C-alpha positions as a Python dict, from the first residue, in 0.01 Angstrom:
ca = {
    (1, 'M'): (0, 0, 0),
    (2, 'T'): (-358, -10, -12),
    (3, 'M'): (-496, -41, 372),
    (4, 'K'): (-731, -332, 425),
    (5, 'L'): (-1069, -245, 585),
    (6, 'I'): (-1063, -487, 898),
    (7, 'P'): (-1285, -446, 1159),
    (8, 'R'): (-1166, -337, 1529),
    (9, 'K'): (-1306, -472, 1852),
    (10, 'I'): (-1438, -135, 1944),
    (11, 'T'): (-1661, -140, 1603),
    (12, 'D'): (-1975, -287, 1759),
    (13, 'S'): (-1963, -83, 2057),
    (14, 'I'): (-1968, 241, 1833),
    (15, 'V'): (-2254, 65, 1611),
    (16, 'E'): (-2478, 68, 1893),
    (17, 'Y'): (-2463, 436, 1935),
    (18, 'L'): (-2555, 475, 1555),
    (19, 'D'): (-2951, 501, 1629),
    (20, 'T'): (-2874, 735, 1887),
    (21, 'Q'): (-2890, 1128, 1867),
    (22, 'E'): (-2562, 1180, 2057),
    (23, 'I'): (-2246, 1277, 1824),
    (24, 'I'): (-2000, 987, 1821),
    (25, 'L'): (-1625, 1120, 1889),
    (26, 'L'): (-1382, 879, 1780),
    (27, 'I'): (-1029, 986, 1917),
    (28, 'G'): (-680, 845, 1885),
    (29, 'A'): (-326, 918, 1783),
    (30, 'R'): (-231, 958, 1417),
    (31, 'Q'): (-274, 652, 1186),
    (32, 'V'): (-423, 421, 1448),
    (33, 'G'): (-693, 355, 1190),
    (34, 'K'): (-955, 606, 1281),
    (35, 'T'): (-1015, 666, 913),
    (36, 'S'): (-1045, 319, 823),
    (37, 'L'): (-1296, 278, 1137),
    (38, 'L'): (-1504, 560, 992),
    (39, 'K'): (-1510, 379, 647),
    (40, 'I'): (-1599, 44, 824),
    (41, 'I'): (-1897, 244, 983),
    (42, 'Q'): (-1983, 404, 653),
    (43, 'N'): (-1999, 25, 528),
    (44, 'H'): (-2190, -76, 787),
    (45, 'L'): (-2468, 161, 713),
    (46, 'F'): (-2472, 60, 347),
    (47, 'A'): (-2521, -291, 436),
    (48, 'K'): (-2801, -217, 682),
    (49, 'G'): (-2992, -73, 376),
    (50, 'V'): (-2879, 301, 430),
    (51, 'T'): (-2872, 461, 111),
    (52, 'A'): (-2521, 657, -58),
    (53, 'Q'): (-2741, 953, -68),
    (54, 'S'): (-2771, 941, 313),
    (55, 'V'): (-2426, 879, 407),
    (56, 'Y'): (-2155, 1174, 356),
    (57, 'F'): (-1771, 1129, 439),
    (58, 'L'): (-1582, 1442, 488),
    (59, 'N'): (-1210, 1445, 562),
    (60, 'L'): (-1089, 1778, 692),
    (61, 'E'): (-707, 1700, 579),
    (62, 'D'): (-837, 1819, 238),
    (63, 'P'): (-814, 2218, 238),
    (64, 'L'): (-1090, 2239, 3),
    (65, 'V'): (-1331, 2020, 216),
    (66, 'L'): (-1196, 2232, 556),
    (67, 'G'): (-1247, 2541, 371),
    (68, 'Y'): (-1597, 2475, 304),
    (69, 'L'): (-1693, 2368, 653),
    (70, 'E'): (-1519, 2679, 803),
    (71, 'R'): (-1811, 2877, 608),
    (72, 'G'): (-2060, 2760, 863),
    (73, 'V'): (-2339, 2524, 925),
    (74, 'N'): (-2579, 2700, 694),
    (75, 'D'): (-2345, 2682, 403),
    (76, 'F'): (-2307, 2302, 458),
    (77, 'L'): (-2667, 2226, 494),
    (78, 'G'): (-2750, 2469, 163),
    (79, 'Y'): (-2459, 2233, -21),
    (80, 'L'): (-2685, 1924, 106),
    (81, 'R'): (-3003, 2083, -21),
    (82, 'S'): (-2849, 2133, -347),
    (83, 'I'): (-2759, 1781, -405),
    (84, 'G'): (-3116, 1653, -317),
    (85, 'T'): (-3054, 1592, 52),
    (86, 'D'): (-3368, 1554, 238),
    (87, 'L'): (-3296, 1696, 558),
    (88, 'S'): (-3600, 1581, 714),
    (89, 'R'): (-3496, 1243, 679),
    (90, 'R'): (-3211, 1049, 875),
    (91, 'N'): (-2882, 1141, 735),
    (92, 'Y'): (-2510, 1021, 848),
    (93, 'I'): (-2236, 1301, 843),
    (94, 'L'): (-1887, 1144, 918),
    (95, 'I'): (-1615, 1372, 966),
    (96, 'D'): (-1252, 1291, 973),
    (97, 'E'): (-1009, 1514, 1169),
    (98, 'I'): (-1266, 1722, 1320),
    (99, 'Q'): (-996, 1936, 1533),
    (100, 'Y'): (-888, 2103, 1208),
    (101, 'L'): (-1221, 2313, 1203),
    (102, 'S'): (-1143, 2642, 1393),
    (103, 'D'): (-1499, 2621, 1600),
    (104, 'P'): (-1591, 2264, 1598),
    (105, 'T'): (-1800, 2296, 1913),
    (106, 'G'): (-2022, 2552, 1763),
    (107, 'F'): (-2057, 2381, 1418),
    (108, 'L'): (-2147, 2021, 1603),
    (109, 'K'): (-2380, 2178, 1848),
    (110, 'L'): (-2589, 2390, 1579),
    (111, 'I'): (-2639, 2088, 1363),
    (112, 'Y'): (-2708, 1870, 1693),
    (113, 'D'): (-2946, 2100, 1842),
    (114, 'E'): (-3146, 2217, 1521),
    (115, 'Y'): (-3116, 1916, 1333),
    (116, 'P'): (-3158, 1603, 1544),
    (117, 'Q'): (-3215, 1381, 1229),
    (118, 'L'): (-2844, 1453, 1127),
    (119, 'K'): (-2639, 1193, 1271),
    (120, 'L'): (-2265, 1326, 1336),
    (121, 'I'): (-1966, 1069, 1360),
    (122, 'V'): (-1640, 1254, 1380),
    (123, 'S'): (-1303, 1180, 1468),
    (124, 'G'): (-993, 1362, 1602),
    (125, 'S'): (-639, 1287, 1668),
    (126, 'S'): (-527, 1494, 1976),
    (127, 'T'): (-720, 1466, 2289),
    (128, 'L'): (-583, 1839, 2400),
    (129, 'E'): (-666, 1994, 2096),
    (130, 'I'): (-1013, 1881, 2110),
    (131, 'R'): (-1017, 1975, 2451),
    (132, 'Q'): (-883, 2323, 2382),
    (133, 'K'): (-1168, 2350, 2099),
    (134, 'F'): (-1467, 2145, 2260),
    (135, 'R'): (-1629, 2355, 2515),
    (136, 'D'): (-1866, 2252, 2797),
    (137, 'S'): (-2159, 2322, 2564),
    (138, 'L'): (-2104, 1979, 2410),
    (139, 'A'): (-2168, 1823, 2720),
    (140, 'G'): (-2442, 1542, 2729),
    (141, 'R'): (-2443, 1570, 2330),
    (142, 'K'): (-2143, 1328, 2254),
    (143, 'V'): (-2035, 995, 2364),
    (144, 'I'): (-1640, 958, 2309),
    (145, 'F'): (-1475, 637, 2201),
    (146, 'E'): (-1076, 611, 2224),
    (147, 'L'): (-890, 391, 1945),
    (148, 'Y'): (-550, 293, 2041),
    (149, 'P'): (-269, 87, 1810),
    (150, 'L'): (-369, -285, 1770),
    (151, 'D'): (-378, -504, 2092),
    (152, 'F'): (-254, -869, 2060),
    (153, 'E'): (-583, -1030, 1974),
    (154, 'E'): (-633, -770, 1682),
    (155, 'F'): (-281, -811, 1554),
    (156, 'L'): (-357, -1189, 1503),
    (157, 'V'): (-668, -1078, 1326),
    (158, 'F'): (-481, -850, 1102),
    (159, 'K'): (-200, -1102, 1010),
    (160, 'G'): (-476, -1331, 899),
    (161, 'E'): (-465, -1568, 1186),
    (162, 'E'): (-838, -1583, 1260),
    (163, 'Q'): (-825, -1917, 1447),
    (164, 'L'): (-533, -1818, 1664),
    (165, 'A'): (-741, -1499, 1767),
    (166, 'E'): (-1033, -1729, 1852),
    (167, 'L'): (-813, -1915, 2069),
    (168, 'Y'): (-674, -1625, 2225),
    (169, 'R'): (-996, -1486, 2307),
    (170, 'E'): (-1120, -1794, 2480),
    (171, 'C'): (-771, -1824, 2710),
    (172, 'C'): (-647, -1478, 2749),
    (173, 'L'): (-605, -1304, 3108),
    (174, 'R'): (-957, -1125, 3065),
    (175, 'R'): (-1129, -1430, 3000),
    (176, 'L'): (-978, -1596, 3293),
    (177, 'L'): (-1110, -1337, 3495),
    (178, 'K'): (-1456, -1437, 3404),
    (179, 'K'): (-1461, -1800, 3446),
    (180, 'E'): (-1345, -2081, 3696),
    (181, 'D'): (-1192, -2340, 3483),
    (182, 'S'): (-786, -2390, 3500),
    (183, 'P'): (-590, -2276, 3202),
    (184, 'V'): (-343, -2567, 3261),
    (185, 'V'): (-597, -2850, 3189),
    (186, 'T'): (-874, -2699, 2970),
    (187, 'L'): (-669, -2470, 2721),
    (188, 'P'): (-651, -2587, 2346),
    (189, 'A'): (-417, -2285, 2298),
    (190, 'R'): (-140, -2433, 2513),
    (191, 'Y'): (-65, -2675, 2212),
    (192, 'R'): (-3, -2372, 2007),
    (193, 'S'): (210, -2179, 2247),
    (194, 'Q'): (480, -2186, 1997),
    (195, 'E'): (301, -2005, 1720),
    (196, 'F'): (157, -1760, 1979),
    (197, 'S'): (503, -1671, 2126),
    (198, 'Q'): (645, -1615, 1774),
    (199, 'Y'): (378, -1377, 1689),
    (200, 'Y'): (397, -1211, 2023),
    (201, 'Q'): (765, -1143, 1960),
    (202, 'E'): (673, -982, 1624),
    (203, 'F'): (402, -786, 1763),
    (204, 'V'): (603, -640, 2082),
    (205, 'L'): (914, -565, 1844),
    (206, 'N'): (696, -371, 1590),
    (207, 'G'): (402, -274, 1762),
    (208, 'G'): (54, -257, 1664),
    (209, 'Y'): (-15, 40, 1425),
    (210, 'P'): (-203, -93, 1148),
    (211, 'R'): (0, -15, 854),
    (212, 'V'): (296, -154, 1013),
    (213, 'T'): (124, -496, 1099),
    (214, 'L'): (1, -545, 733),
    (215, 'E'): (345, -479, 594),
    (216, 'S'): (562, -788, 574),
    (217, 'D'): (893, -610, 466),
    (218, 'P'): (1096, -545, 798),
    (219, 'K'): (1258, -207, 587),
    (220, 'R'): (921, -94, 497),
    (221, 'K'): (792, -137, 879),
    (222, 'L'): (1104, 60, 979),
    (223, 'V'): (991, 330, 722),
    (224, 'Y'): (619, 335, 818),
    (225, 'L'): (724, 392, 1195),
    (226, 'T'): (950, 650, 1124),
    (227, 'D'): (698, 835, 919),
    (228, 'I'): (473, 800, 1210),
    (229, 'Y'): (667, 961, 1439),
    (230, 'N'): (800, 1244, 1218),
    (231, 'S'): (431, 1293, 1133),
    (232, 'Y'): (349, 1354, 1525),
    (233, 'I'): (654, 1567, 1563),
    (234, 'R'): (555, 1779, 1250),
    (235, 'K'): (188, 1792, 1284),
    (236, 'D'): (82, 1722, 1643),
    (237, 'I'): (366, 1886, 1826),
    (238, 'K'): (519, 2167, 1612),
    (239, 'D'): (184, 2306, 1446),
    (240, 'L'): (-72, 2219, 1694),
    (241, 'M'): (72, 2235, 2025),
    (242, 'R'): (319, 2528, 1925),
    (243, 'I'): (631, 2384, 2085),
    (244, 'D'): (902, 2642, 2050),
    (245, 'N'): (1172, 2367, 2135),
    (246, 'P'): (1101, 2035, 1946),
    (247, 'L'): (1470, 1926, 2001),
    (248, 'A'): (1418, 1935, 2389),
    (249, 'F'): (1084, 1756, 2352),
    (250, 'N'): (1239, 1488, 2140),
    (251, 'N'): (1535, 1434, 2373),
    (252, 'L'): (1258, 1416, 2631),
    (253, 'I'): (1091, 1126, 2441),
    (254, 'Q'): (1397, 923, 2389),
    (255, 'L'): (1494, 950, 2757),
    (256, 'L'): (1120, 816, 2856),
    (257, 'A'): (1185, 528, 2610),
    (258, 'V'): (1494, 415, 2796),
    (259, 'Q'): (1303, 460, 3105),
    (260, 'S'): (1022, 282, 3025),
    (261, 'G'): (895, 91, 3337),
    (262, 'Q'): (1047, 333, 3575),
    (263, 'M'): (933, 589, 3805),
    (264, 'V'): (930, 953, 3649),
    (265, 'N'): (1164, 1152, 3848),
    (266, 'L'): (1128, 1516, 3737),
    (267, 'V'): (1410, 1644, 3926),
    (268, 'E'): (1671, 1382, 3783),
    (269, 'I'): (1518, 1416, 3415),
    (270, 'G'): (1523, 1804, 3446),
    (271, 'T'): (1908, 1789, 3542),
    (272, 'A'): (1991, 1548, 3274),
    (273, 'L'): (1795, 1763, 2999),
    (274, 'K'): (1879, 2109, 3159),
    (275, 'T'): (1486, 2146, 3153),
    (276, 'S'): (1262, 2328, 3405),
    (277, 'R'): (1016, 2124, 3590),
    (278, 'Q'): (735, 2331, 3468),
    (279, 'T'): (842, 2265, 3120),
    (280, 'L'): (867, 1884, 3173),
    (281, 'E'): (522, 1867, 3336),
    (282, 'R'): (374, 2054, 3016),
    (283, 'Y'): (552, 1811, 2797),
    (284, 'L'): (453, 1514, 2986),
    (285, 'F'): (105, 1613, 2968),
    (286, 'L'): (129, 1673, 2615),
    (287, 'L'): (263, 1316, 2536),
    (288, 'E'): (-15, 1171, 2749),
    (289, 'N'): (-272, 1359, 2560),
    (290, 'T'): (-124, 1275, 2253),
    (291, 'F'): (-148, 888, 2280),
    (292, 'V'): (219, 834, 2316),
    (293, 'I'): (268, 744, 2702),
    (294, 'H'): (59, 683, 2991),
    (295, 'L'): (183, 775, 3330),
    (296, 'L'): (65, 475, 3544),
    (297, 'P'): (-12, 606, 3942),
    (298, 'P'): (83, 366, 4224),
    (299, 'F'): (-182, 159, 4427),
    (300, 'F'): (-305, 292, 4740),
    (301, 'S'): (-595, 237, 4972),
    (302, 'N'): (-595, 589, 5002),
    (303, 'R'): (-681, 716, 4659),
    (304, 'R'): (-575, 1080, 4727),
    (305, 'K'): (-195, 942, 4769),
    (306, 'E'): (-207, 819, 4414),
    (307, 'V'): (-247, 1191, 4286),
    (308, 'T'): (72, 1296, 4478),
    (309, 'K'): (315, 1005, 4419),
    (310, 'M'): (550, 963, 4155),
    (311, 'R'): (427, 746, 3843),
    (312, 'K'): (582, 512, 3603),
    (313, 'V'): (606, 558, 3243),
    (314, 'F'): (482, 336, 2985),
    (315, 'F'): (455, 369, 2590),
    (316, 'L'): (125, 275, 2453),
    (317, 'D'): (308, 115, 2168),
    (318, 'T'): (613, -67, 2190),
    (319, 'G'): (697, -33, 1831),
    (320, 'M'): (716, 329, 1877),
    (321, 'R'): (940, 252, 2195),
    (322, 'N'): (1170, 50, 1992),
    (323, 'L'): (1200, 310, 1710),
    (324, 'L'): (1306, 590, 1967),
    (325, 'L'): (1576, 322, 2114),
    (326, 'K'): (1674, 201, 1750),
    (327, 'S'): (1652, -129, 1879),
    (328, 'F'): (1445, -401, 1668),
    (329, 'E'): (1656, -698, 1807),
    (330, 'F'): (1501, -1030, 1899),
    (331, 'F'): (1410, -1074, 2268),
    (332, 'A'): (1714, -1364, 2325),
    (333, 'G'): (1969, -1079, 2226),
    (334, 'R'): (1820, -772, 2415),
    (335, 'Q'): (1955, -650, 2743),
    (336, 'D'): (1630, -468, 2810),
    (337, 'V'): (1380, -750, 2748),
    (338, 'G'): (1259, -728, 3084),
    (339, 'A'): (1146, -358, 3061),
    (340, 'L'): (1004, -441, 2689),
    (341, 'I'): (811, -697, 2807),
    (342, 'E'): (668, -521, 3104),
    (343, 'N'): (559, -229, 2835),
    (344, 'A'): (400, -465, 2631),
    (345, 'V'): (196, -624, 2908),
    (346, 'F'): (110, -287, 3020),
    (347, 'S'): (-22, -157, 2662),
    (348, 'N'): (-253, -452, 2624),
    (349, 'L'): (-368, -452, 2964),
    (350, 'Y'): (-451, -60, 2908),
    (351, 'K'): (-619, -122, 2565),
    (352, 'N'): (-835, -392, 2727),
    (353, 'R'): (-932, -223, 3047),
    (354, 'E'): (-1284, -258, 3158),
    (355, 'L'): (-1531, 15, 3216),
    (356, 'L'): (-1444, 168, 3550),
    (357, 'E'): (-1139, -11, 3574),
    (358, 'D'): (-791, 166, 3700),
    (359, 'I'): (-435, 15, 3643),
    (360, 'H'): (-159, 92, 3879),
    (361, 'F'): (155, -50, 4026),
    (362, 'W'): (249, -122, 4366),
    (363, 'R'): (552, -24, 4573),
    (364, 'T'): (636, -16, 4931),
    (365, 'Q'): (927, 169, 5106),
    (366, 'S'): (1071, -170, 5164),
    (367, 'Q'): (1082, -217, 4786),
    (368, 'N'): (803, -492, 4783),
    (369, 'E'): (655, -461, 4447),
    (370, 'V'): (389, -577, 4220),
    (371, 'D'): (405, -485, 3842),
    (372, 'F'): (40, -406, 3778),
    (373, 'V'): (-287, -419, 3997),
    (374, 'L'): (-617, -415, 3830),
    (375, 'R'): (-876, -254, 4046),
    (376, 'T'): (-1242, -216, 3994),
    (377, 'S'): (-1468, -329, 4274),
    (378, 'T'): (-1203, -594, 4332),
    (379, 'T'): (-812, -595, 4294),
    (380, 'V'): (-617, -850, 4099),
    (381, 'P'): (-225, -807, 4111),
    (382, 'I'): (4, -930, 3804),
    (383, 'E'): (357, -999, 3832),
    (384, 'V'): (593, -1029, 3505),
    (385, 'K'): (839, -1296, 3521),
    (386, 'F'): (992, -1326, 3178),
    (387, 'Q'): (1233, -1599, 3255),
    (388, 'A'): (1274, -1993, 3266),
    (389, 'M'): (1065, -2143, 3521),
    (390, 'D'): (996, -2506, 3621),
    (391, 'K'): (775, -2482, 3918),
    (392, 'A'): (489, -2270, 4051),
    (393, 'K'): (667, -2018, 4282),
    (394, 'V'): (484, -1731, 4403),
    (395, 'P'): (688, -1426, 4390),
    (396, 'P'): (747, -1221, 4708),
    (397, 'G'): (586, -913, 4593),
    (398, 'I'): (248, -1106, 4539),
    (399, 'R'): (281, -1270, 4864),
    (400, 'F'): (313, -938, 5045),
    (401, 'F'): (40, -745, 4844),
    (402, 'L'): (-212, -1040, 4944),
    (403, 'R'): (-121, -1025, 5296),
    (404, 'R'): (-226, -641, 5267),
    (405, 'Y'): (-491, -663, 4997),
    (406, 'P'): (-688, -993, 5001),
    (407, 'A'): (-760, -1118, 4636),
    (408, 'K'): (-966, -1414, 4459),
    (409, 'V'): (-692, -1422, 4199),
    (410, 'A'): (-354, -1309, 4077),
    (411, 'F'): (-133, -1377, 3785),
    (412, 'V'): (230, -1460, 3728),
    (413, 'L'): (304, -1381, 3348),
    (414, 'T'): (590, -1607, 3242),
    (415, 'R'): (800, -1675, 2925),
    (416, 'D'): (646, -2007, 2858),
    (417, 'F'): (552, -2185, 3180),
    (418, 'W'): (197, -2298, 3266),
    (419, 'D'): (62, -2384, 3629),
    (420, 'R'): (-171, -2302, 3905),
    (421, 'T'): (-136, -2283, 4260),
    (422, 'Q'): (-317, -2193, 4566),
    (423, 'L'): (-189, -1944, 4839),
    (424, 'G'): (-464, -1948, 5113),
    (425, 'E'): (-768, -1791, 4956),
    (426, 'T'): (-611, -1684, 4644),
    (427, 'T'): (-582, -1873, 4287),
    (428, 'V'): (-230, -1789, 4138),
    (429, 'Y'): (-210, -1851, 3763),
    (430, 'F'): (112, -1905, 3604),
    (431, 'I'): (70, -1835, 3221),
    (432, 'P'): (278, -1692, 2917),
    (433, 'V'): (302, -1333, 2886),
    (434, 'W'): (124, -1330, 2548),
    (435, 'M'): (-210, -1420, 2711),
    (436, 'A'): (-237, -1104, 2919),
}
């Protein structure tokens, strides 16, 4: 299947840096669309009048290309000169899978320092591998962008539903945080809620990997998801990370899929898997830094406590979670639907977090709880209630939270219920989960 080149939301942010000297570093999990995004940037340059003789695309998964770059910068620049490249003018070098270079820092730094007219745009699949190979000498020389599996808005675009995607942009939770009008009265999307719900179910079950989204056949979707996971275990875990016991690592991932949305208790997990705490901590670190999971910290007014307390685990892609559980049943037939929806909400919030925004959960010793808290200069509590609802009843957890931490707005994410109510100074919105 030939992948369509469909722009991602992050594209415009990257394009803004094409005229600067900084190295553009695009990182993300395997098969989230980094190569396609580099090609989109390449096409953008062509559309702006940059000639093909000034744009070079190098994929380091090709052993021949990798071997050529391993010879060093001088050989690479000599090759460019030999094919008629004018190195005194602006040229764009796009390098895919930069982590395969043995010394990417030295290669990129030398070009950056000695040839500022060469613009470097590079991608990498593992933040951990990149951190190991990218030394501090690149500080101040790079700008980093993270690419994730599709969020729900992008999913609609990839499904060819541009009109629904535009309606989503006008009514989603992020938009509601920036405007005052009521979603209950003014949102045209309310009248197409059933369509949104159907697409949301497909999105949550299969996840947001572009190749999976573009495939219409359910069996092929499963084949592609399985291939993505196996490739991750084979390339990132066995080859790059040198995990000597992939079976134990795989058992941990499967256990985390069962426990998604729950707090990670290393003592209990270590006992269940017969694995040391030190090994578990290393494995969790690897899983976070290869974009599989995120460990969500608790919310405290004292930020130091957030570092020491247990965190909740969520998967960045719900399709990957469902693959590990071997469960792709529709919402109505699932016993884990609450945990699945909560994970999906987290994933979409995380992919769309604002600059300097933190996401937390909140829980007290007396078990008062709020599923998510967005924190920048203000706080926004969010509770997931994926159940039948006929009136705007504010959950106890949000009530307790607002007594301690007053907020302008709060959200209750429902199955299909829309409303708005006032709780003191706080406006509480009741909106479907797909709007998060």
